[in-house]
Tab-separated table of C-alpha atoms and ligand atoms in Angstrom:
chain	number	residue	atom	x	y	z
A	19	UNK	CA	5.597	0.139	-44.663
A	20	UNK	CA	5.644	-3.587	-43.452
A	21	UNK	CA	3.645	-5.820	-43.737
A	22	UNK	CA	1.143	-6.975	-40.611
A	23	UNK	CA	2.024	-10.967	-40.262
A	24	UNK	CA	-1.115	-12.660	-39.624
A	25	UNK	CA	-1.498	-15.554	-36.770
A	26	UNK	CA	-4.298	-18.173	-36.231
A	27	UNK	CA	-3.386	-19.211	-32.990
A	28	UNK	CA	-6.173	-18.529	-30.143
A	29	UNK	CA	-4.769	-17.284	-26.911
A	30	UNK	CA	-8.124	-18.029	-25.103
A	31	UNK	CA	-8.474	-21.703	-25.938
A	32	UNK	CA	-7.507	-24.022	-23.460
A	33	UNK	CA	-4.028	-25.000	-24.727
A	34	UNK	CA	-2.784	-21.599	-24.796
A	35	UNK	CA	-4.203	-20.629	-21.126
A	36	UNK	CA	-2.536	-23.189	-20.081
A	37	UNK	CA	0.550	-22.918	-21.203
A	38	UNK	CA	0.778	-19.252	-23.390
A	39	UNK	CA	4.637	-18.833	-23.540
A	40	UNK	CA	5.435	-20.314	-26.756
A	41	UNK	CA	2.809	-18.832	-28.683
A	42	UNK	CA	3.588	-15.579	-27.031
A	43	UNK	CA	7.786	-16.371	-28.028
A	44	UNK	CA	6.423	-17.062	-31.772
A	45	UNK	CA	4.306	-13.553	-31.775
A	46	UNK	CA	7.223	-11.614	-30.816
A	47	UNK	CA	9.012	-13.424	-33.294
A	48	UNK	CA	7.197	-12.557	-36.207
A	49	UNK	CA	7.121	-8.484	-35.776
A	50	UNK	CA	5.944	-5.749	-33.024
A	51	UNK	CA	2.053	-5.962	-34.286
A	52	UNK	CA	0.650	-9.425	-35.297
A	53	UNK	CA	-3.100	-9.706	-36.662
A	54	UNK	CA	-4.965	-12.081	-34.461
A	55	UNK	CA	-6.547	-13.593	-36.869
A	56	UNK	CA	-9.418	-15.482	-34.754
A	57	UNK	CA	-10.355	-12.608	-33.190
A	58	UNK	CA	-10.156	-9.831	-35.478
A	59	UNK	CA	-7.985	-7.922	-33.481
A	60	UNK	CA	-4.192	-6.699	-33.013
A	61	UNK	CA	-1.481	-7.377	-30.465
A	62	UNK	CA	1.995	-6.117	-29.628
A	63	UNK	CA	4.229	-8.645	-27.985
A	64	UNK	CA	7.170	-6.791	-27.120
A	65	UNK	CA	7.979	-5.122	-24.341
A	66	UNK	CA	8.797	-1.453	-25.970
A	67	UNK	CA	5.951	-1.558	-27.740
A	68	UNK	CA	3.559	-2.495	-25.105
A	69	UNK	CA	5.335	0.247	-22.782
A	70	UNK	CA	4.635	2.602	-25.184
A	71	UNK	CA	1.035	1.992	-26.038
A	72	UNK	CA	0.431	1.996	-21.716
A	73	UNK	CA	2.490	6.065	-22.129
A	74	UNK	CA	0.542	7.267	-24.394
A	75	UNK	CA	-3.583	7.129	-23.370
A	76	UNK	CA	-4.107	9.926	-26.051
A	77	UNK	CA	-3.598	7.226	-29.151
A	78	UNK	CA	-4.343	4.385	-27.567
A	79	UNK	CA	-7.114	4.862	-25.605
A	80	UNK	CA	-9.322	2.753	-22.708
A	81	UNK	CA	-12.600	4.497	-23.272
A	82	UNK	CA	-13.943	1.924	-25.511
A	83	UNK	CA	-13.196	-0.572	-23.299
A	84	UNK	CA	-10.039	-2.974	-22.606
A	85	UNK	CA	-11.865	-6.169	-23.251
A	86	UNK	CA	-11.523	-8.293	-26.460
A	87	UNK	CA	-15.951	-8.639	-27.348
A	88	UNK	CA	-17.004	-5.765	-28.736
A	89	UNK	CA	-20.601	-6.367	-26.970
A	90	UNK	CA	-18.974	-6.714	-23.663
A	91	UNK	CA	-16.597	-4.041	-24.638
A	92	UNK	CA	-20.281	-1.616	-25.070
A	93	UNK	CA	-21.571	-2.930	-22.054
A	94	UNK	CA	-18.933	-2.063	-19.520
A	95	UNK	CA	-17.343	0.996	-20.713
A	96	UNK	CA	-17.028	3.926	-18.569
A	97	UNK	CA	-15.616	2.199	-15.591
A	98	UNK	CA	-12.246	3.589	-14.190
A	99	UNK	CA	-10.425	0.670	-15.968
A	100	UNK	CA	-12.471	1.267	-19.319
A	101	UNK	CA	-12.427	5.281	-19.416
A	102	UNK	CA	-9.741	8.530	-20.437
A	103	UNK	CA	-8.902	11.550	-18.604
A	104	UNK	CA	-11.195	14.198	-17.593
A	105	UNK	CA	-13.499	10.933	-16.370
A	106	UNK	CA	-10.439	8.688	-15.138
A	107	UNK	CA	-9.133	11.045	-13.261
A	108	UNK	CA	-12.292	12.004	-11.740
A	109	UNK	CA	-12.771	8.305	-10.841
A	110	UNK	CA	-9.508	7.120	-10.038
A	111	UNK	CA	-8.599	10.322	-7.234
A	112	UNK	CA	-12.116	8.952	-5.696
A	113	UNK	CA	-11.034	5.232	-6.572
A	114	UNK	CA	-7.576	5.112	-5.524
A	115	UNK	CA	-8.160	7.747	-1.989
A	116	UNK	CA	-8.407	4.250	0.131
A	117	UNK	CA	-5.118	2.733	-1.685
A	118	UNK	CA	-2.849	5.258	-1.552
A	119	UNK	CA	0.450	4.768	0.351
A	120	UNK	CA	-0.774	6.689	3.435
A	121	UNK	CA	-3.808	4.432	3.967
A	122	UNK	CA	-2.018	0.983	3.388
A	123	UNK	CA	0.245	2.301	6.831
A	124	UNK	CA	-2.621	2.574	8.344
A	125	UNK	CA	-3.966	-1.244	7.451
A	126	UNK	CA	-0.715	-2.519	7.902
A	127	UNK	CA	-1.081	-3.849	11.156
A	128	UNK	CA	-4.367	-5.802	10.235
A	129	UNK	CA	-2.336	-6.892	6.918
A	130	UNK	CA	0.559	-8.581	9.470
A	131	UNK	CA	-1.653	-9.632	12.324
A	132	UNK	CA	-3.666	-11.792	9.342
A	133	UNK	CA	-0.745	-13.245	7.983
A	134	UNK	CA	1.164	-14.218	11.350
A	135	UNK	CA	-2.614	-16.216	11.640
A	136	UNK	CA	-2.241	-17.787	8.525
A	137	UNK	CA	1.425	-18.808	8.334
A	138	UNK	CA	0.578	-20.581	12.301
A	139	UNK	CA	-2.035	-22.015	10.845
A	140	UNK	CA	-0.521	-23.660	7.422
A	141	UNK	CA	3.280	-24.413	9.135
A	142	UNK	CA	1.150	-26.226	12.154
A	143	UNK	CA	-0.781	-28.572	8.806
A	144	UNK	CA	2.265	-29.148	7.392
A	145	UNK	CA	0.372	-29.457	4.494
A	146	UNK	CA	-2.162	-27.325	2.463
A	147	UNK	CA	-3.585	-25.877	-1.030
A	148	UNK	CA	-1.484	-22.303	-1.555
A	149	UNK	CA	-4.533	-21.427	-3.381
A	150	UNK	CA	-7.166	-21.873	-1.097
A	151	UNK	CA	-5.948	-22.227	2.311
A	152	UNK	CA	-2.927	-20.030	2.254
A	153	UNK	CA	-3.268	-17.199	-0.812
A	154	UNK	CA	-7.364	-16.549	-0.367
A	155	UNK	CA	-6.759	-15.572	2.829
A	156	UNK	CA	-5.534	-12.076	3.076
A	157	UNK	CA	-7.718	-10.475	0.025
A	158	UNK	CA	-11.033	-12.371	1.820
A	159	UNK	CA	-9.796	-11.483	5.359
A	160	UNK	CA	-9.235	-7.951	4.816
A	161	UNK	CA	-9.482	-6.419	1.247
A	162	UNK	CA	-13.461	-7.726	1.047
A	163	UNK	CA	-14.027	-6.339	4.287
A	164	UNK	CA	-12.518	-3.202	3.263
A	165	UNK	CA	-15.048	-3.132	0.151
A	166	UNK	CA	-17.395	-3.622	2.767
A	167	UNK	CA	-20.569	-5.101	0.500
A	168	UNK	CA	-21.637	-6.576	4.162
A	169	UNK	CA	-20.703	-9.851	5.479
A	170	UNK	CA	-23.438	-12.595	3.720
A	171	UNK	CA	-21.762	-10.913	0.284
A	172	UNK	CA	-18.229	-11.581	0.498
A	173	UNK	CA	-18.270	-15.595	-0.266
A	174	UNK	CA	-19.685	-14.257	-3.427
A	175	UNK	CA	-17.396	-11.894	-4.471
A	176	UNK	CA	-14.660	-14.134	-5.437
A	177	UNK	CA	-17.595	-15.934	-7.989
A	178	UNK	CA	-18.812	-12.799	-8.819
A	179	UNK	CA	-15.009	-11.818	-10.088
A	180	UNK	CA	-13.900	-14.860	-11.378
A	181	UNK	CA	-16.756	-14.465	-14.056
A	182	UNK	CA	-16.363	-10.890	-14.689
A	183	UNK	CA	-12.992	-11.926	-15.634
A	184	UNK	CA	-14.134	-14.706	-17.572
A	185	UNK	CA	-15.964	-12.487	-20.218
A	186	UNK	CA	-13.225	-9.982	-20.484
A	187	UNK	CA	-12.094	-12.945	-23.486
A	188	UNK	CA	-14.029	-13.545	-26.588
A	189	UNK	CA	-17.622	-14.859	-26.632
A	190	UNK	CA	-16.201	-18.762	-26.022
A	191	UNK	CA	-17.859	-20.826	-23.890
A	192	UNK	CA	-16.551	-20.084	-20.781
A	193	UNK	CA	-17.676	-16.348	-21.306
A	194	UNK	CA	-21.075	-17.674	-21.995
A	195	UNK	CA	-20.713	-19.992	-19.048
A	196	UNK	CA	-20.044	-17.042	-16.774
A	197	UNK	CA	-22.920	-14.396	-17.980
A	198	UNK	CA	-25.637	-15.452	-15.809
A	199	UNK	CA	-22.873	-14.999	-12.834
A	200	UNK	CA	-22.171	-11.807	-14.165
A	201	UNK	CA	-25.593	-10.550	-14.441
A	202	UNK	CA	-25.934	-11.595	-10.798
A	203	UNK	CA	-23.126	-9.345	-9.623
A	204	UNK	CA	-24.201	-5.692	-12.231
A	205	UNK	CA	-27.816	-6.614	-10.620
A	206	UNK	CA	-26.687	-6.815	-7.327
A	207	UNK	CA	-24.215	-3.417	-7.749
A	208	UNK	CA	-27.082	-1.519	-9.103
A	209	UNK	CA	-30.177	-2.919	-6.845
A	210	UNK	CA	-28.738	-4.322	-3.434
A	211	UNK	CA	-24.990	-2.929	-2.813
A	212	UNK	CA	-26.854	0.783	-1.735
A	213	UNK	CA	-25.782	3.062	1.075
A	214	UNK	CA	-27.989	2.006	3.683
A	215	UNK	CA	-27.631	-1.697	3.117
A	216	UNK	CA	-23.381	-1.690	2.415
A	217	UNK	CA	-21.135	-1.419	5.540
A	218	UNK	CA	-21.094	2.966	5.665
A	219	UNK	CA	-17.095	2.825	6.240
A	220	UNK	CA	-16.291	0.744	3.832
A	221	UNK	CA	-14.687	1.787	0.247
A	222	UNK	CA	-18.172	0.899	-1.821
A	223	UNK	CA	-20.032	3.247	0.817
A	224	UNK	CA	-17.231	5.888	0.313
A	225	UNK	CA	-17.715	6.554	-3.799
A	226	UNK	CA	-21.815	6.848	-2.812
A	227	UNK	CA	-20.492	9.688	-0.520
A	228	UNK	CA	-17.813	11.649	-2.608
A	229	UNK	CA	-21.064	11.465	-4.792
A	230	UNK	CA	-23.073	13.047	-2.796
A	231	UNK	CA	-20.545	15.743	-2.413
A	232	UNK	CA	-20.445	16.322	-5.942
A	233	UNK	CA	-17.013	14.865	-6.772
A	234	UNK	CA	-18.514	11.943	-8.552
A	235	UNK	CA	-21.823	11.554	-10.809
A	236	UNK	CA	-24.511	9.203	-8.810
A	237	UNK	CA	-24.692	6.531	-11.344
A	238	UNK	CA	-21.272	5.918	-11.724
A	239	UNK	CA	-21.160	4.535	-8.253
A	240	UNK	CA	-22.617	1.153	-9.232
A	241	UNK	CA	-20.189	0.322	-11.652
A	242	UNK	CA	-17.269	1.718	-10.278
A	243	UNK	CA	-17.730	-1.249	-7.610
A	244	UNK	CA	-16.647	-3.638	-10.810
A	245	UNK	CA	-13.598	-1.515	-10.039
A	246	UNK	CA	-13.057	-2.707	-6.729
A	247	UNK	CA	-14.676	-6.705	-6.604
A	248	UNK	CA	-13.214	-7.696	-9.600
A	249	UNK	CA	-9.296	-6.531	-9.474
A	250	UNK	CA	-8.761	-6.774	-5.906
A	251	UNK	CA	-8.917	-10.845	-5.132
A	252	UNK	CA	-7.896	-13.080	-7.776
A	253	UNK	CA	-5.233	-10.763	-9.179
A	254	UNK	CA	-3.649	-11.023	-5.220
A	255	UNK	CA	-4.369	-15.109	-4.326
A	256	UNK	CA	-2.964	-16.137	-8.212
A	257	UNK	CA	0.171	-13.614	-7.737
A	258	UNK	CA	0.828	-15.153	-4.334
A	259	UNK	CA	-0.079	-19.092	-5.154
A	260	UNK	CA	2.274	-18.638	-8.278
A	261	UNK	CA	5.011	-17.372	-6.549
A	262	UNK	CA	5.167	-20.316	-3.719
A	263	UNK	CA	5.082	-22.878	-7.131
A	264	UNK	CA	7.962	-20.982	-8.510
A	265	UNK	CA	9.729	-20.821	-5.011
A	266	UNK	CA	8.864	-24.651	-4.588
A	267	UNK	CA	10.421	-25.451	-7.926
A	268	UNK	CA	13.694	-23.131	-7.514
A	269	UNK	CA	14.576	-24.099	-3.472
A	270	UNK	CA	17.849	-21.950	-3.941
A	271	UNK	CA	15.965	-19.046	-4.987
A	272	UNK	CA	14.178	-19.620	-1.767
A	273	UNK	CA	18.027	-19.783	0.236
A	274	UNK	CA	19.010	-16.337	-1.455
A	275	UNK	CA	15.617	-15.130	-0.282
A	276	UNK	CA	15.899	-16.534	3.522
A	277	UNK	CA	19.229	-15.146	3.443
A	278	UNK	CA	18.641	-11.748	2.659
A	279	UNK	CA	15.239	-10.358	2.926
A	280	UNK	CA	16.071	-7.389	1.362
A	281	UNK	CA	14.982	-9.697	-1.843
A	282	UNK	CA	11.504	-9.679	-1.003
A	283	UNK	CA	10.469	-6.911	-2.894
A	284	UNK	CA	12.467	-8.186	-6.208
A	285	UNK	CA	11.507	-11.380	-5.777
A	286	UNK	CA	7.128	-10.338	-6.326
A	287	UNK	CA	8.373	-8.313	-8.896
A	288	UNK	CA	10.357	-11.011	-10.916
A	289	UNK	CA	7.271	-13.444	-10.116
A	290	UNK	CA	4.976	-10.868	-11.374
A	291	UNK	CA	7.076	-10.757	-14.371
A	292	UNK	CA	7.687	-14.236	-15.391
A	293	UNK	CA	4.239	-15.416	-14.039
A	294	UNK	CA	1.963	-12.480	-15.182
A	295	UNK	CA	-1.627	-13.069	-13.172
A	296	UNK	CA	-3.405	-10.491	-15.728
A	297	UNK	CA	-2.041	-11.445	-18.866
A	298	UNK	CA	-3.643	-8.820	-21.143
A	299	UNK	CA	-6.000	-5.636	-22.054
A	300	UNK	CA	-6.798	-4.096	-25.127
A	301	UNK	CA	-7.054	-0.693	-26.184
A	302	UNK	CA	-8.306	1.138	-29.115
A	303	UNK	CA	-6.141	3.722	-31.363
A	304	UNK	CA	-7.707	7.257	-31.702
A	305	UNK	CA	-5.982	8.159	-35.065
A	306	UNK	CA	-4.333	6.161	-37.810
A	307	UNK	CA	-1.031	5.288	-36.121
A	308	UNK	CA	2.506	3.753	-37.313
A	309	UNK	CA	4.050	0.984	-34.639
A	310	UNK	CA	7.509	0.335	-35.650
A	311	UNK	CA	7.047	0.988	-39.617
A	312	UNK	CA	3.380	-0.658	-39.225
A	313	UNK	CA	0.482	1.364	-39.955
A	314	UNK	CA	-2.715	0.517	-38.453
A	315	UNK	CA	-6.034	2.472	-38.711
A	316	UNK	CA	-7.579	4.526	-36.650
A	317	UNK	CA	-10.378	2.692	-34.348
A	318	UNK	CA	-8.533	-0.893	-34.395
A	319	UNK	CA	-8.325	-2.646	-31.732
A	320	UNK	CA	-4.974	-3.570	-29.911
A	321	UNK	CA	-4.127	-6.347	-27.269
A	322	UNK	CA	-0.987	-5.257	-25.043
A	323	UNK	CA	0.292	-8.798	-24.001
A	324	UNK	CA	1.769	-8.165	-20.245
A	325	UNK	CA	2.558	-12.023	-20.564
A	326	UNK	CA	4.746	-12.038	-23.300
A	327	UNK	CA	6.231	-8.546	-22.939
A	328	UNK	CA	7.344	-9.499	-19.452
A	329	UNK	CA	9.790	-12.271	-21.019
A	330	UNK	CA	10.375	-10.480	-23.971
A	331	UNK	CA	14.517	-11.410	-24.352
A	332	UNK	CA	15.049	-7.953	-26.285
A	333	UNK	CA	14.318	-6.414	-22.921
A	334	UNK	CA	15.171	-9.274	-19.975
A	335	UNK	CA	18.367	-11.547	-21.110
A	336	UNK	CA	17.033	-15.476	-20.384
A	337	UNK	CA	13.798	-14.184	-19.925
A	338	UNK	CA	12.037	-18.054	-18.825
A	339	UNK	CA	14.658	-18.280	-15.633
A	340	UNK	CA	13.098	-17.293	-12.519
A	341	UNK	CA	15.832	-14.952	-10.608
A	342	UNK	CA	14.895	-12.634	-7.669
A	343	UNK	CA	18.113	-11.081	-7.887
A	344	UNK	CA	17.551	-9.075	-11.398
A	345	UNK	CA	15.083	-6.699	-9.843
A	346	UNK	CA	12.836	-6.302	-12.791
A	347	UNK	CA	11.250	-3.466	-11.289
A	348	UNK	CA	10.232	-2.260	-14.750
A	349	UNK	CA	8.332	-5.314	-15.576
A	350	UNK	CA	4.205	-4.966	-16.530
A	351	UNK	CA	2.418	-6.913	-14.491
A	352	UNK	CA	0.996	-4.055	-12.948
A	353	UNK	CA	0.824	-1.891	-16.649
A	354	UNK	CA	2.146	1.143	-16.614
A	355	UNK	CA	1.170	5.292	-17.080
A	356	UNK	CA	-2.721	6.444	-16.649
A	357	UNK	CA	-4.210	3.141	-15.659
A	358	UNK	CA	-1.613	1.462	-13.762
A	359	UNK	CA	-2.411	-0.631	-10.650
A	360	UNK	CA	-4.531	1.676	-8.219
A	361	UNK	CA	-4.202	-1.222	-5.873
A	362	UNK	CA	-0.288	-2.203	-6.461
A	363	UNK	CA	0.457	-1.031	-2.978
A	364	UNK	CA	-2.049	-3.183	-1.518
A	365	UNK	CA	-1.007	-6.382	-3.368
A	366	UNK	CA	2.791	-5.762	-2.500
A	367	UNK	CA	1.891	-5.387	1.116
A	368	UNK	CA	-0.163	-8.492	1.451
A	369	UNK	CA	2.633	-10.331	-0.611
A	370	UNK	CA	5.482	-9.214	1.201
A	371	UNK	CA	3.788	-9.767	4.771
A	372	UNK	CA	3.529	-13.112	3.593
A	373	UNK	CA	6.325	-13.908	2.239
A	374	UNK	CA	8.271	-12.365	5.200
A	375	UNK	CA	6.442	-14.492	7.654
A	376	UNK	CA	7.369	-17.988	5.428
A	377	UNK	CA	10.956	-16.999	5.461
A	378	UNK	CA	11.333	-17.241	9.028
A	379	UNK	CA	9.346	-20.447	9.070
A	380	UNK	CA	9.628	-22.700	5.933
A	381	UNK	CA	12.596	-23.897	4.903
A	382	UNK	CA	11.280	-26.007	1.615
A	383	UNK	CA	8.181	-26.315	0.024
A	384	UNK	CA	7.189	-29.343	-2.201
A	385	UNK	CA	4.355	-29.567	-4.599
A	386	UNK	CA	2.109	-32.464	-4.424
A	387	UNK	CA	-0.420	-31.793	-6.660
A	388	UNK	CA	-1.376	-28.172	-9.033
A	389	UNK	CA	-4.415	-28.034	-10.959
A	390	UNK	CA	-4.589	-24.908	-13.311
A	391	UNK	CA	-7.034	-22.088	-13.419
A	392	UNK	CA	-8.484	-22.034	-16.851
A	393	UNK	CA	-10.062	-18.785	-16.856
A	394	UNK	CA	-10.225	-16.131	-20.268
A	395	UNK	CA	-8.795	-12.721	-18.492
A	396	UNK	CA	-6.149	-14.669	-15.192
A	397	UNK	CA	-3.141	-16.951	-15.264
A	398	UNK	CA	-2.659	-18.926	-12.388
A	399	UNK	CA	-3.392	-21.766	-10.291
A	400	UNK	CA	-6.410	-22.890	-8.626
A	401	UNK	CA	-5.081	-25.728	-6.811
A	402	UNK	CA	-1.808	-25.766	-5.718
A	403	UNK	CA	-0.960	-28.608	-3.025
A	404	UNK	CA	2.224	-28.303	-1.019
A	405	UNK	CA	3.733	-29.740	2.104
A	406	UNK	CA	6.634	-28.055	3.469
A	407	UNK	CA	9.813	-28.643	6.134
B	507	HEM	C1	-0.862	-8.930	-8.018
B	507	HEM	C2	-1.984	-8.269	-8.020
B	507	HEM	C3	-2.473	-7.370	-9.129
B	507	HEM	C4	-2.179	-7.360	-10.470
B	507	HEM	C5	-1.241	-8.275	-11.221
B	507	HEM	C6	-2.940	-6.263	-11.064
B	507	HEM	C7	-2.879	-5.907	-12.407
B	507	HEM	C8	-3.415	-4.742	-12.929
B	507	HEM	C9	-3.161	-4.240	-14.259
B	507	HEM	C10	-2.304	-4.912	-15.312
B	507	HEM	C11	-3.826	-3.059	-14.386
B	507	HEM	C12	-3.766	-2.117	-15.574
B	507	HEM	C13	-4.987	-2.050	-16.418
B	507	HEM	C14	-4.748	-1.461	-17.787
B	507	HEM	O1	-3.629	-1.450	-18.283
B	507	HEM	O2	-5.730	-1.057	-18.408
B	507	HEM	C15	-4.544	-2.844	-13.149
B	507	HEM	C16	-5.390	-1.780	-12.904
B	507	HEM	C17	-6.194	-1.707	-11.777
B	507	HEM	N1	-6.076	-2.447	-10.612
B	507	HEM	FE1	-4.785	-3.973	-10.306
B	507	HEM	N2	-3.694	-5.668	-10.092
B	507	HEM	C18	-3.441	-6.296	-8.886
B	507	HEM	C19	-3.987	-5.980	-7.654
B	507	HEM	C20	-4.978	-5.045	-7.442
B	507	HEM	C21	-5.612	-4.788	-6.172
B	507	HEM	C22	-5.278	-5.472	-4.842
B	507	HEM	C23	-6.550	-3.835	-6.394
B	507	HEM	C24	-7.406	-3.275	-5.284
B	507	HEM	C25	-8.491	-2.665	-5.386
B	507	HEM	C26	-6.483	-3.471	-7.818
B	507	HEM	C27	-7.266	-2.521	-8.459
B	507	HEM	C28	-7.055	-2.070	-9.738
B	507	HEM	C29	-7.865	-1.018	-10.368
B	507	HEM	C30	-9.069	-0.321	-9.750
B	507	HEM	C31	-7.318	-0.787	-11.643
B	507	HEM	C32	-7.796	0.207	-12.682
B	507	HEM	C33	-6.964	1.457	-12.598
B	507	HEM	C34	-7.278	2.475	-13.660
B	507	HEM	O3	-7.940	2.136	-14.639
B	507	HEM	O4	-6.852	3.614	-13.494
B	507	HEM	N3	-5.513	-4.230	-8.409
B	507	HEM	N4	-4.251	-3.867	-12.253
């Protein structure tokens, strides 16, 4: 049996939100489980490892949440994100009847009629924040409406997330920055976002009536809208804002792509990959459990770094270089098995729209200014100032 190498570096302070790649290159360096010393808990690095874990719910399970503080962890388990079959699948089929392939035809044209309005309206400024003025706009346009927690809500959703994100990390001060936030939004899921006072076609409304046919329990309703607000905005505007940076700094990537727009796909997967918006969840083994000739206890905790197994080099060759022609369509941005990404389709649709739409209408973009989102569960940007020509 091997010894577990221990590390003291803190993936949550600001240093390593900002820039987590070398400490993520060093973990996988030093073995497939590293202690994390600062937080008490594990983490696998590599990318066969992490696949692995995602395959096999059984031993590594979500139902004690995917968080890193165990108080948080108590507080928000039995969500669809932070629960194991019989429950997830009773949530997710409700969950995930609104994203399935099927539907997403159906919102299509909405999805494209949005973005040819956005893409006039940035091309005719010349100049504009990806983040805010380009990248917000589809998930607030649409995807909030779709939730449908009425009209006066949906500026407050994107706080609301933001913060339920932020406590996802360890108890550091932007968690405790972000509770009162956060109590706002479980208050307002439990008290105010009720059938009656939600929009009754929208997806919230829905789970309250596959409850009342039986398919759900009642008071899972409220918190399976943490399902919905909190995975379906940010994760979208930092996947798309990230990819126009890495387009802006690799123009010829941006040729191949205007070239051949049978690319687009590969290229959001290869910026998923190398620019991972959700850059981890944890998990917590059922049984005492070896991890390439490490043993590790039964009820530790285990981070699954998406980050750093998406440029792990055993598994992508020059993992840093941004190329939409190697079709990582195996990366984990999205994770992988039970949980994966209810809401992939969705996010590929609203990127692709876009990105179709710049294609015929950008031939450069230039960064003026970026300003990092420091924030302890996304990677991203939440400035990112380009003109383009
Ligand atoms: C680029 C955009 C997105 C990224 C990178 C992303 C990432 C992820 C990841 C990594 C997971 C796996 C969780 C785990 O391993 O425990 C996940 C699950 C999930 N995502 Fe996304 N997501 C995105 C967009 C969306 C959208 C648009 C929705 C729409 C509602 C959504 C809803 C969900 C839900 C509900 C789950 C939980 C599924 C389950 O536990 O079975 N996501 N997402």
């Amino acid at each position: 049996m091997s010894d577990i190498p221990v590390s003291d570096a803190d993936l949550f302070d600001d240093e390593a939100r900002l820039d987590p790649y070398p400490i993520y290159a060093e973990l996988r360096d030093r073995g497939p489980v590293v202690l994390m010393a600062r937080h008490g808990h594990y983490a696998l690095p590599r990318y066969a490892d992490v696949r692995t874990a995602l395959m096999d719910w059984r031993t590594f399970s979500s139902a004690r949440s995917v968080f890193v503080d165990e108080q948080m962890n108590a507080n928000l388990e039995g969500i669809t994100l932070c629960s194991d079959p019989p429950d997830h699948t009773t949530m997710r089929s409700v969950l995930g009847r609104p994203l399935r392939p099927d539907r997403m035809r159906e919102i299509t044209p909405t999805i494209e009629a949005e973005a040819d309005h956005i893409v006039d309206r940035v091309v005719a400024a010349g100049r504009f924040d990806a983040a805010t003025e380009l990248a917000e706009h589809l998930p607030m346009a649409v995807v909030a409406t779709l939730v449908g927690l009425g009209e006066g809500n949906r500026g407050k959703m994107l706080e609301w997330a933001a913060a339920i994100w932020d406590v996802q990390g360890p108890a550091n001060q932007r968690f405790q920055d972000a509770m009162p936030q956060v109590e706002e939004f479980l208050a307002f899921a439990q008290n105010d976002a009720v059938p009656g006072r939600i929009d009754p076609d929208g997806w919230a409304a829905h789970l309250y009536q596959a409850a009342d046919r039986g398919e759900l329990p009642r008071e899972k309703c409220p918190v399976m809208m943490l399902d919905y607000v909190t995975p379906s905005l940010d994760t979208t505007i930092l996947g798309i804002t990230s990819t126009i940076a890495l387009f802006a700094r690799h123009p010829e990537q941006w040729d191949l792509l205007r070239a051949d727009r049978s690319l687009i796909p590969h290229a959001i997967n290869e910026s998923l990959r190398i620019e991972t918006p959700v850059p981890q969840f944890t998990r917590v083994l059922t049984e005492d459990h070896e991890i390439d000739g490490v043993a590790l206890g039964k009820g530790s905790r285990v981070a699954l770094l998406y980050g750093s197994a998406n440029r792990d080099e055993r598994k992508y060759p020059d993992p840093d270089r941004f190329d939409i022609t190697r079709k990582p369509s195996d990366h984990l941005a999205f994770g992988r098995g039970e949980h994966v990404c209810v809401g992939m389709h969705l996010a590929r649709l609203e990127m692709s729209a876009l990105l179709e739409r710049l294609a015929d209408r950008v031939a450069r973009f230039e960064i003026v200014s970026e300003e990092p989102l420091i924030n302890n569960g996304l990677r991203g940007f939440k400035h990112l100032e380009v003109t383009i020509s």
